[in-house]
Tab-separated table of C-alpha atoms in Angstrom:
chain	number	residue	atom	x	y	z
F	1	MET	CA	29.371	134.953	151.747
F	2	MET	CA	32.531	132.899	152.245
F	3	GLU	CA	32.895	129.849	150.375
F	4	ASP	CA	34.493	128.060	153.933
F	5	PRO	CA	33.585	129.913	156.966
F	6	VAL	CA	35.807	131.166	159.485
F	7	PHE	CA	35.025	130.764	163.191
F	8	CYS	CA	36.226	133.532	165.013
F	9	LYS	CA	38.631	133.201	167.961
F	10	ARG	CA	36.967	135.451	170.773
F	11	HIS	CA	33.468	134.005	170.523
F	12	PRO	CA	33.447	130.057	169.836
F	13	GLY	CA	30.704	128.806	167.342
F	14	ARG	CA	30.215	132.533	165.562
F	15	HIS	CA	31.462	132.770	162.377
F	16	ILE	CA	33.443	136.045	160.828
F	17	GLU	CA	31.000	137.905	159.147
F	18	TYR	CA	32.620	141.106	158.729
F	19	PHE	CA	35.940	143.472	158.598
F	20	CYS	CA	36.509	146.498	159.979
F	21	ASN	CA	38.506	149.114	157.549
F	22	ILE	CA	39.351	151.427	160.327
F	23	HIS	CA	40.378	148.738	162.986
F	24	GLU	CA	41.136	146.206	159.827
F	25	LYS	CA	39.928	143.466	161.889
F	26	PRO	CA	37.503	140.864	160.946
F	27	LEU	CA	34.172	140.576	162.941
F	28	CYS	CA	31.281	138.338	164.072
F	29	HIS	CA	27.829	139.903	164.728
F	30	GLU	CA	29.052	139.911	168.642
F	31	CYS	CA	32.110	141.397	168.234
F	32	LYS	CA	30.553	144.382	166.110
F	33	GLN	CA	27.995	144.718	168.684
F	34	ASP	CA	30.463	144.782	171.227
F	35	GLY	CA	33.285	147.165	170.129
F	36	HIS	CA	32.698	148.205	167.126
F	37	ILE	CA	29.067	149.278	166.666
F	38	SER	CA	30.427	152.649	166.087
F	39	CYS	CA	32.670	152.338	163.640
F	40	LYS	CA	31.236	153.438	160.161
F	41	ASP	CA	33.704	151.797	158.064
F	42	THR	CA	32.625	148.031	158.237
F	43	SER	CA	31.650	145.924	155.553
F	44	ASN	CA	30.296	142.425	154.232
F	45	ILE	CA	33.270	140.031	154.456
F	46	SER	CA	32.151	138.833	151.075
F	47	VAL	CA	32.863	142.563	149.410
F	48	ALA	CA	36.002	142.908	151.499
F	49	VAL	CA	37.633	139.605	150.319
F	50	SER	CA	36.590	140.642	146.747
F	51	ASP	CA	38.231	144.214	147.015
F	52	VAL	CA	41.712	142.708	148.315
F	53	LYS	CA	41.645	140.479	145.430
F	54	ASN	CA	40.934	143.064	142.854
F	55	ARG	CA	43.812	145.022	144.274
F	56	ASN	CA	45.943	142.198	144.197
F	57	ILE	CA	45.580	141.456	140.445
F	58	TYR	CA	45.523	145.391	139.742
F	59	GLU	CA	49.274	145.240	141.442
F	60	ASP	CA	50.279	142.291	139.774
F	61	THR	CA	49.212	143.547	136.415
F	62	THR	CA	51.013	146.913	136.953
F	63	HIS	CA	54.154	145.369	137.967
F	64	LEU	CA	54.328	143.243	135.131
F	65	LEU	CA	53.385	146.143	132.878
F	66	GLN	CA	56.173	148.426	134.332
F	67	TYR	CA	58.135	145.280	133.830
F	68	HIS	CA	57.874	144.963	130.086
F	69	LEU	CA	58.025	148.860	129.455
F	70	ASN	CA	61.447	148.226	131.320
F	71	GLN	CA	62.476	145.164	128.944
F	72	LEU	CA	61.497	147.469	125.609
F	73	ASN	CA	63.045	150.472	126.787
F	74	PHE	CA	65.999	148.380	126.978
F	75	ILE	CA	65.612	146.172	123.515
F	76	PRO	CA	67.619	149.151	121.054
F	77	ALA	CA	70.314	149.447	123.579
F	78	ARG	CA	70.827	145.756	123.271
F	79	VAL	CA	70.058	145.618	119.962
F	80	ALA	CA	72.994	147.978	119.445
F	81	SER	CA	74.871	146.335	121.775
F	82	ASN	CA	74.761	143.369	119.541
F	83	LEU	CA	74.986	144.503	116.231
F	84	LEU	CA	78.706	145.906	117.792
F	85	LYS	CA	79.734	142.630	118.660
F	86	LEU	CA	78.726	140.436	115.579
F	87	GLU	CA	80.518	143.370	113.560
F	88	ARG	CA	83.741	142.634	116.045
F	89	GLU	CA	82.836	139.005	115.414
F	90	LYS	CA	82.945	139.432	111.990
F	91	VAL	CA	86.145	141.248	111.649
F	92	VAL	CA	88.026	138.295	114.086
F	93	PHE	CA	86.244	135.591	111.860
F	94	LYS	CA	87.490	137.268	108.784
F	95	ASN	CA	91.178	137.847	110.344
F	96	THR	CA	91.041	134.743	111.354
F	97	LEU	CA	89.985	133.035	107.788
F	98	THR	CA	92.921	135.280	106.082
F	99	PHE	CA	95.497	133.592	108.981
F	100	TYR	CA	94.491	130.259	107.714
F	101	ARG	CA	94.312	130.705	104.190
F	102	ARG	CA	98.189	131.894	104.431
F	103	LYS	CA	99.353	128.782	106.237
F	104	VAL	CA	97.243	126.730	103.727
F	105	GLU	CA	99.057	128.489	100.904
F	106	LYS	CA	101.998	128.907	102.164
F	107	HIS	CA	102.033	124.846	103.056
F	108	LEU	CA	100.884	124.052	99.660
F	109	ASN	CA	103.611	126.307	97.980
F	110	ASP	CA	106.259	124.179	100.472
F	111	LEU	CA	104.716	120.809	99.120
F	112	GLU	CA	105.152	121.427	95.788
F	113	ALA	CA	108.416	122.918	96.044
F	114	SER	CA	109.780	120.069	97.865
F	115	ILE	CA	107.920	117.478	95.219
F	116	LEU	CA	109.789	119.319	92.366
F	117	LYS	CA	112.709	119.343	93.975
F	118	GLU	CA	112.326	115.883	94.871
F	119	TYR	CA	111.649	114.945	90.833
F	120	GLN	CA	114.070	116.986	89.898
F	121	ASN	CA	116.859	114.972	91.949
F	122	ILE	CA	115.266	111.811	90.780
F	123	TYR	CA	115.620	112.845	87.145
F	124	GLU	CA	119.390	114.648	87.589
F	125	GLU	CA	120.061	111.340	89.639
F	126	GLN	CA	118.646	109.091	87.031
F	127	CYS	CA	120.201	110.990	84.050
F	128	SER	CA	123.898	110.664	85.544
F	129	ASN	CA	123.059	106.643	86.092
F	130	LEU	CA	122.097	106.301	82.565
F	131	LYS	CA	125.105	108.426	81.038
F	132	LYS	CA	127.269	106.190	83.246
F	133	GLN	CA	125.734	103.383	82.595
F	134	GLN	CA	125.847	104.328	78.479
F	135	ASN	CA	129.457	104.923	79.011
F	136	PHE	CA	130.614	101.761	80.675
F	137	TYR	CA	128.347	99.278	78.037
F	138	ILE	CA	130.227	101.139	75.579
F	139	GLU	CA	133.424	100.370	76.738
F	140	GLN	CA	132.498	96.862	77.720
F	141	ILE	CA	131.469	96.573	73.982
F	142	GLU	CA	134.605	98.241	72.637
F	143	GLN	CA	136.925	95.592	74.312
F	144	LEU	CA	134.235	92.086	73.606
F	145	GLU	CA	134.420	93.459	70.158
F	146	HIS	CA	137.995	93.186	70.125
F	147	ASP	CA	138.209	89.912	72.503
F	148	LEU	CA	136.142	88.466	69.771
F	149	TYR	CA	137.850	89.792	66.885
F	150	GLU	CA	141.137	88.095	67.852
F	151	LEU	CA	138.997	85.078	68.970
F	152	GLU	CA	137.849	84.658	65.419
F	153	ASN	CA	141.245	85.158	63.260
F	154	MET	CA	143.231	82.666	65.444
F	155	SER	CA	144.179	79.977	62.496
F	156	GLY	CA	143.389	76.505	63.016
F	157	LEU	CA	140.341	76.939	65.231
F	158	THR	CA	137.890	76.828	63.433
F	159	GLU	CA	136.060	73.999	65.106
F	160	ILE	CA	135.980	76.031	68.468
F	161	GLU	CA	133.009	78.415	68.546
F	162	SER	CA	133.744	81.791	69.844
F	163	PHE	CA	133.016	82.703	73.878
F	164	LEU	CA	132.724	85.778	74.933
F	165	THR	CA	134.606	85.520	78.074
F	166	ILE	CA	137.693	83.222	76.572
F	167	LYS	CA	140.513	85.702	76.408
F	168	ARG	CA	143.215	83.408	74.934
F	169	ILE	CA	143.638	79.814	73.583
F	170	ALA	CA	147.297	78.326	74.031
F	171	GLY	CA	148.186	75.596	71.808
F	172	GLY	CA	149.814	75.675	68.256
F	173	ALA	CA	147.377	75.077	65.134
F	174	SER	CA	149.260	72.735	63.426
F	175	GLU	CA	148.993	70.239	66.776
F	176	LEU	CA	145.776	70.503	66.924
F	177	LEU	CA	145.176	69.722	63.369
F	178	ASN	CA	147.228	67.365	62.670
F	179	PRO	CA	145.579	63.484	64.360
F	180	ASP	CA	148.500	61.575	64.117
F	181	ALA	CA	150.347	63.712	66.827
F	182	VAL	CA	147.444	64.687	69.213
F	183	SER	CA	146.415	61.912	71.724
F	184	GLU	CA	145.146	64.541	74.077
F	185	ILE	CA	143.985	67.950	73.795
F	186	SER	CA	144.584	70.351	76.736
F	187	ILE	CA	142.786	74.238	76.371
F	188	ASP	CA	143.753	77.052	78.728
F	189	PHE	CA	141.588	79.732	79.171
F	190	THR	CA	141.630	82.308	81.660
F	191	MET	CA	138.690	85.058	82.089
F	192	ALA	CA	139.075	88.587	80.842
F	193	LYS	CA	137.882	91.217	83.522
F	194	GLU	CA	134.601	91.500	81.074
F	195	MET	CA	133.261	88.430	83.460
F	196	LEU	CA	132.613	91.238	86.023
F	197	THR	CA	129.720	92.092	83.619
F	198	PHE	CA	128.375	88.862	83.410
F	199	GLN	CA	128.189	88.080	86.993
F	200	ASN	CA	124.092	88.060	87.207
F	201	ILE	CA	124.068	85.006	84.441
F	202	SER	CA	122.963	81.866	85.443
F	203	SER	CA	124.500	80.565	82.485
F	204	LEU	CA	126.637	82.425	79.970
F	205	GLY	CA	127.586	79.268	77.596
F	206	THR	CA	128.857	76.151	77.060
F	207	ILE	CA	131.981	75.722	75.122
F	208	ASP	CA	131.765	72.619	72.859
F	209	ILE	CA	135.116	70.915	71.652
F	210	HIS	CA	134.556	68.457	68.652
F	211	LYS	CA	137.869	66.745	67.923
F	212	LYS	CA	138.551	63.384	66.780
F	213	LEU	CA	141.554	61.761	68.263
F	214	PRO	CA	143.645	58.558	67.768
F	215	ILE	CA	142.132	55.724	69.374
F	216	GLU	CA	145.065	52.912	69.843
F	217	ALA	CA	143.994	49.092	69.963
F	218	ASN	CA	143.644	46.911	72.533
F	219	ARG	CA	142.665	49.361	75.064
F	220	PRO	CA	139.672	51.885	75.879
F	221	PRO	CA	139.668	54.936	74.122
F	222	PHE	CA	140.548	57.865	76.743
F	223	LEU	CA	137.975	60.148	74.815
F	224	ALA	CA	135.339	58.835	72.192
F	225	ASP	CA	135.314	60.080	69.225
F	226	ASP	CA	132.965	63.450	68.777
F	227	THR	CA	132.856	63.447	72.957
F	228	ASN	CA	131.438	66.863	73.974
F	229	VAL	CA	132.978	68.555	77.477
F	230	SER	CA	130.504	71.466	78.798
F	231	LEU	CA	131.421	73.911	80.978
F	232	LYS	CA	128.790	75.960	82.862
F	233	ILE	CA	129.294	78.961	84.741
F	234	LYS	CA	127.060	79.379	87.891
F	235	PRO	CA	127.008	82.650	90.202
F	236	CYS	CA	128.092	82.900	93.742
F	237	PHE	CA	126.525	85.141	96.146
F	238	GLU	CA	128.785	86.229	98.846
F	239	PHE	CA	127.536	88.775	101.899
F	240	LEU	CA	128.362	92.395	101.736
F	241	LYS	CA	126.596	93.944	104.819
F	242	LYS	CA	123.608	94.265	106.615
F	243	LEU	CA	121.399	96.992	105.861
F	244	ASP	CA	120.489	100.031	109.141
F	245	ILE	CA	117.309	100.496	108.903
F	246	GLN	CA	116.094	102.749	111.697
F	247	THR	CA	112.309	102.411	112.699
F	248	GLU	CA	110.256	104.634	115.267
F	249	LYS	CA	109.883	101.026	117.540
F	250	ASP	CA	113.185	99.366	116.637
F	251	GLU	CA	111.538	96.304	115.669
F	252	ILE	CA	111.097	95.082	112.175
F	253	GLU	CA	109.904	91.959	110.725
F	254	ILE	CA	110.435	92.269	107.146
F	255	ILE	CA	108.092	89.980	104.989
F	256	ASP	CA	107.735	91.840	101.745
F	257	ILE	CA	110.659	94.196	99.528
F	258	LYS	CA	110.022	95.983	96.196
F	259	GLU	CA	112.358	98.490	94.325
F	260	LEU	CA	111.047	102.028	93.442
F	261	ASP	CA	114.324	103.641	92.014
F	262	GLU	CA	117.822	102.568	91.855
F	263	GLY	CA	119.195	102.112	95.660
F	264	VAL	CA	115.810	102.898	96.766
F	265	PHE	CA	113.134	100.201	97.906
F	266	ILE	CA	109.810	99.797	99.986
F	267	MET	CA	109.263	97.036	102.408
F	268	THR	CA	106.340	95.842	104.433
F	269	ASN	CA	107.035	95.909	108.101
F	270	ARG	CA	104.441	93.143	110.096
F	271	LEU	CA	105.382	94.386	113.635
F	272	SER	CA	104.124	98.186	112.545
F	273	GLU	CA	100.980	99.988	110.747
F	274	ASN	CA	103.701	101.378	108.398
F	275	ILE	CA	105.317	100.552	105.070
F	276	ILE	CA	108.947	101.660	105.250
F	277	VAL	CA	110.921	103.571	102.269
F	278	HIS	CA	114.784	103.656	102.703
F	279	ASP	CA	117.084	104.858	100.545
F	280	MET	CA	120.216	102.785	99.961
F	281	ASN	CA	122.395	105.503	98.795
F	282	LYS	CA	121.508	108.040	101.221
F	283	ASN	CA	121.194	105.884	104.685
F	284	THR	CA	117.814	107.404	105.492
F	285	THR	CA	114.709	105.245	106.619
F	286	ARG	CA	111.335	106.966	106.728
F	287	GLU	CA	108.096	105.318	107.571
F	288	LEU	CA	104.434	105.475	105.738
F	289	SER	CA	101.245	104.653	108.085
F	290	ILE	CA	98.534	102.609	106.437
F	291	GLY	CA	96.768	101.097	109.159
F	292	GLU	CA	97.494	98.071	110.699
F	293	TYR	CA	99.149	94.515	109.133
F	294	PRO	CA	100.448	95.951	105.905
F	295	ASP	CA	101.545	92.632	103.347
F	296	SER	CA	102.570	92.076	100.272
F	297	ILE	CA	103.594	95.195	98.056
F	298	ALA	CA	103.571	95.709	94.358
F	299	VAL	CA	105.658	98.747	92.415
F	300	ILE	CA	102.660	100.437	90.408
F	301	ASP	CA	105.779	103.411	89.493
F	302	LYS	CA	107.985	104.898	91.423
F	303	MET	CA	105.621	107.068	93.207
F	304	VAL	CA	102.746	104.879	93.567
F	305	VAL	CA	102.384	101.171	95.086
F	306	ALA	CA	99.796	98.758	96.162
F	307	VAL	CA	99.868	97.308	99.512
F	308	THR	CA	97.589	94.436	100.978
F	309	GLN	CA	96.329	95.522	104.338
F	310	GLY	CA	94.297	94.064	107.001
F	311	ARG	CA	92.663	90.714	105.925
F	312	ARG	CA	90.359	92.393	103.063
F	313	ASN	CA	92.024	95.633	101.847
F	314	VAL	CA	94.502	96.617	99.211
F	315	MET	CA	95.665	100.252	99.391
F	316	ILE	CA	96.751	102.572	96.715
F	317	VAL	CA	99.230	104.589	98.582
F	318	GLY	CA	101.562	107.430	97.312
F	319	VAL	CA	105.169	107.438	97.956
F	320	VAL	CA	105.873	110.915	98.394
F	321	THR	CA	102.927	112.055	100.756
F	322	GLY	CA	101.990	108.454	102.304
F	323	ARG	CA	98.426	109.771	101.338
F	324	VAL	CA	95.799	106.638	100.679
F	325	LEU	CA	94.683	107.536	97.107
F	326	ASN	CA	92.115	104.295	96.871
F	327	CYS	CA	90.926	101.238	98.873
F	328	ILE	CA	89.696	97.939	97.118
F	329	ASP	CA	87.936	95.804	99.691
F	330	MET	CA	87.804	92.250	98.158
F	331	ASP	CA	85.382	90.792	99.865
F	332	ASP	CA	87.962	87.767	100.774
F	333	ASP	CA	90.386	87.043	102.640
F	334	ILE	CA	93.692	88.168	100.728
F	335	GLU	CA	97.562	87.024	100.752
F	336	GLY	CA	99.752	87.904	97.793
F	337	LEU	CA	99.821	91.106	95.565
F	338	THR	CA	101.590	92.031	92.180
F	339	THR	CA	101.073	94.092	89.032
F	340	VAL	CA	101.083	93.026	85.399
F	341	ALA	CA	100.885	95.329	82.661
F	342	ALA	CA	99.058	97.983	84.405
F	343	LYS	CA	97.178	95.792	86.282
F	344	LEU	CA	97.000	94.441	89.512
F	345	ILE	CA	97.140	90.649	90.682
F	346	VAL	CA	95.428	89.534	93.880
F	347	ASN	CA	95.424	86.160	95.842
F	348	CYS	CA	92.155	85.552	97.497
F	349	LYS	CA	92.460	82.798	99.877
F	350	THR	CA	88.682	80.887	98.279
F	351	LYS	CA	87.783	83.231	94.891
F	352	GLY	CA	91.847	82.766	93.515
F	353	LEU	CA	93.647	85.069	91.719
F	354	GLN	CA	91.891	88.390	90.855
F	355	ILE	CA	92.847	90.418	87.842
F	356	LEU	CA	91.802	94.300	88.524
F	357	ASN	CA	92.697	97.356	86.677
F	358	ILE	CA	94.551	100.196	89.130
F	359	ASP	CA	91.121	101.462	89.983
F	360	GLY	CA	90.099	98.497	91.771
F	361	ASN	CA	87.536	97.529	88.823
F	362	PHE	CA	87.571	93.949	88.119
F	363	ILE	CA	88.628	92.333	85.031
F	364	ASP	CA	89.051	88.654	85.216
F	365	SER	CA	89.678	85.698	87.187
F	366	ILE	CA	92.080	82.745	87.697
F	367	PRO	CA	89.545	80.333	90.377
F	368	HIS	CA	92.142	77.405	90.386
F	369	ILE	CA	95.085	79.127	91.981
F	370	THR	CA	94.060	79.625	95.605
F	371	GLY	CA	95.480	78.841	98.705
F	372	ARG	CA	98.661	80.880	100.787
F	373	LEU	CA	100.645	82.655	98.093
F	374	TYR	CA	103.316	84.819	97.661
F	375	LEU	CA	102.884	86.118	93.772
F	376	CYS	CA	105.900	87.486	91.785
F	377	ALA	CA	105.745	88.732	87.989
F	378	ILE	CA	108.160	88.044	85.377
F	379	SER	CA	109.198	89.720	82.339
F	380	SER	CA	107.169	87.183	79.793
F	381	GLY	CA	103.689	88.247	81.802
F	382	GLU	CA	103.233	85.239	83.652
F	383	ILE	CA	102.938	85.043	87.548
F	384	VAL	CA	104.855	82.467	89.705
F	385	CYS	CA	102.922	81.561	92.863
F	386	ALA	CA	104.831	80.456	96.035
F	387	ASP	CA	102.817	77.918	97.986
F	388	GLN	CA	103.697	78.137	101.448
F	389	VAL	CA	101.710	75.306	102.480
F	390	ASN	CA	101.507	72.788	99.866
F	391	ASN	CA	105.657	73.478	98.709
F	392	ARG	CA	104.869	74.173	95.437
F	393	LEU	CA	106.094	76.650	92.812
F	394	THR	CA	103.479	77.036	90.055
F	395	CYS	CA	104.145	79.386	87.121
F	396	VAL	CA	100.369	80.576	85.254
F	397	ARG	CA	99.392	82.780	82.270
F	398	LEU	CA	96.942	85.467	82.363
F	399	ASP	CA	94.378	82.791	80.848
F	400	GLY	CA	94.815	80.469	83.473
F	401	GLU	CA	96.480	77.938	81.605
F	402	ILE	CA	99.534	76.932	84.063
F	403	ASN	CA	102.899	76.835	82.137
F	404	PHE	CA	104.724	74.290	85.224
F	405	SER	CA	104.003	73.415	88.426
F	406	LEU	CA	107.243	71.664	90.745
F	407	SER	CA	107.851	70.846	94.242
F	408	ASP	CA	111.454	70.111	96.044
F	409	ARG	CA	111.196	68.071	99.618
F	410	ASN	CA	114.698	70.214	100.306
F	411	LEU	CA	112.538	73.782	99.388
F	412	VAL	CA	110.155	73.805	102.274
F	413	SER	CA	107.509	76.434	103.293
F	414	PRO	CA	108.327	78.487	99.772
F	415	TYR	CA	107.767	82.155	99.836
F	416	GLY	CA	109.664	85.170	98.888
F	417	ILE	CA	110.539	84.914	94.873
F	418	THR	CA	112.671	87.694	92.576
F	419	VAL	CA	113.543	87.262	88.904
F	420	ASP	CA	116.736	88.277	87.665
F	421	LYS	CA	117.139	90.085	84.075
F	422	HIS	CA	117.489	86.990	82.345
F	423	GLY	CA	114.325	85.552	83.625
F	424	ASP	CA	115.636	83.291	86.035
F	425	ILE	CA	113.355	82.836	89.023
F	426	PHE	CA	114.619	82.238	92.701
F	427	VAL	CA	112.898	81.542	95.562
F	428	VAL	CA	113.326	81.064	99.453
F	429	GLY	CA	112.029	78.095	101.415
F	430	ILE	CA	111.381	79.533	104.663
F	431	ASP	CA	111.595	76.179	106.255
F	432	SER	CA	114.292	74.948	104.717
F	433	SER	CA	116.188	78.442	105.384
F	434	ASN	CA	117.922	78.106	101.481
F	435	ILE	CA	117.439	79.467	97.985
F	436	TYR	CA	116.681	77.948	94.941
F	437	ARG	CA	117.196	79.272	91.158
F	438	VAL	CA	114.071	77.913	89.080
F	439	SER	CA	115.022	78.176	84.787
F	440	SER	CA	112.106	80.489	83.470
F	441	ASP	CA	110.611	77.065	81.958
F	442	GLY	CA	111.118	74.912	85.332
F	443	GLN	CA	112.782	72.108	83.733
F	444	GLU	CA	116.589	73.111	85.582
F	445	LYS	CA	115.971	73.346	89.569
F	446	CYS	CA	119.124	74.058	91.970
F	447	LYS	CA	120.290	75.345	95.236
F	448	ILE	CA	122.622	78.607	95.469
F	449	MET	CA	122.577	79.496	99.360
F	450	THR	CA	121.974	77.378	102.321
F	451	SER	CA	122.429	78.284	106.066
F	452	LYS	CA	125.774	78.094	105.328
F	453	ASN	CA	125.972	81.097	104.029
F	454	GLY	CA	124.542	82.749	106.576
F	455	LEU	CA	120.490	82.206	105.823
F	456	GLN	CA	118.088	81.472	108.805
F	457	ARG	CA	114.492	81.248	107.846
F	458	PRO	CA	114.622	83.951	105.338
F	459	PHE	CA	111.560	85.467	104.022
F	460	VAL	CA	111.748	87.362	101.093
F	461	ILE	CA	114.761	88.385	98.247
F	462	LEU	CA	115.070	90.977	95.710
F	463	PHE	CA	117.194	91.354	92.814
F	464	LEU	CA	117.918	94.727	93.125
F	465	LYS	CA	118.667	97.023	89.429
F	466	ASP	CA	122.611	97.274	89.998
F	467	GLY	CA	122.499	93.192	90.086
F	468	ARG	CA	123.251	92.996	93.921
F	469	LEU	CA	121.173	90.569	95.828
F	470	LEU	CA	118.306	91.660	99.400
F	471	VAL	CA	117.799	89.290	101.687
F	472	SER	CA	115.317	89.615	104.803
F	473	ASN	CA	116.981	86.907	107.178
F	474	LYS	CA	116.245	85.800	110.656
F	475	ASN	CA	112.585	85.984	110.568
F	476	GLY	CA	112.802	89.575	109.240
F	477	ARG	CA	114.939	90.896	112.017
F	478	ASP	CA	117.940	91.644	109.280
F	479	VAL	CA	117.547	92.873	105.747
F	480	GLU	CA	121.075	91.882	104.402
F	481	LEU	CA	122.607	92.560	101.109
F	482	TYR	CA	124.940	89.946	98.729
F	483	GLN	CA	127.217	90.395	95.713
F	484	GLN	CA	127.690	88.118	92.847
F	485	ARG	CA	131.284	88.603	92.878
F	486	ASN	CA	132.609	85.121	91.934
F	487	VAL	CA	131.861	82.129	89.828
F	488	HIS	CA	132.513	78.467	89.348
F	489	VAL	CA	132.590	75.897	86.822
F	490	GLN	CA	131.187	72.796	86.668
């Protein structure tokens, strides 16, 4: 019996009970009696339905088996096809790998050749410069020895001490030695051409004249006994030119400059993500990208520099390739960087001066020197710090002892510092638009350049190895070169 009886459409109220296989029709009891009594192939509806279900299952199973059989027949062909494809891909991959390996090897060979060539050029240039300097100094020494010999062998002038820049001293020895005949001493001297050699010396020396002169009665003496007359030679700078520094965006704000080699220096540009390498001899400029906000820069050697980048990082950068060799996280806001005896000195605003090795490992600290500082190392191993906020210049040793600390009301917002080869310190006043010279012991200071010399909010200065002075002027937009040509006597 069917679970849900179906009623006959011809005989309402009658259930479908049979199925005529001859006429393929479902029948109720009345239909079978009326028209299918003679049909010999009728069966109960439940049996007929069961046969249909079994037939459908059989057909479905047969089709499924046939499908899987067909798939099995395709497998060998597909395996062969896949193996062929894998073989082809293997060849393509091998060829591609060989191609890129050759490109990488060629690039490394080219890079090696370029570096070796650059090193060779640097070596040859340095050899040539050293030879020129050697010949120049030999000539100067010979001439100075000659002048010294002439000075020391002038009779009657034993009380005038030798001075390298005196060429001739006019006056008769007999007159100087006769006190009764002398009421006034006049000494004329001319500067020898060798004076140009010492243009970078802040004070070459002092000529002291010791001569007792007769004093007339009833009037004050013209000169007191043993009067000293001191003549000091000081530098005077004059503008040479503005450097042509081309950048990609043609916008610069140079806030630090250091020299890598003679005529080659590196700068930080606050308006870009680059540091700039400029060769003044060849008038070429290239940029190295290190990330945003490069600030202070320190030279480790002529091929590697350290740069403060962002707010907390010190980057160690290769100058030739621009590759970042190391990144040191100082875990504090930083401003100010220099090197002393293969050590990095980093100014952290709250932790003070931090002393690290080149790998970034901590060595020591000077915690009592803090603030917005520009740092510069001097030849004696101390660090000179320009405090822009408190208008103070401080010289401190690596053990933390302060050598001197000074300020001047006419030196406002001190920042950039440089040191000449004689140890004198030169510092920029940004807001006062001037440059001060301070002696190495901090005892003497004087202005050497002001707005009258064309200074307008200078940022940093640098004495080059050839004795000329580089100034980042006009808020860092102009990089200007000055020559110390003349001297004046006070």
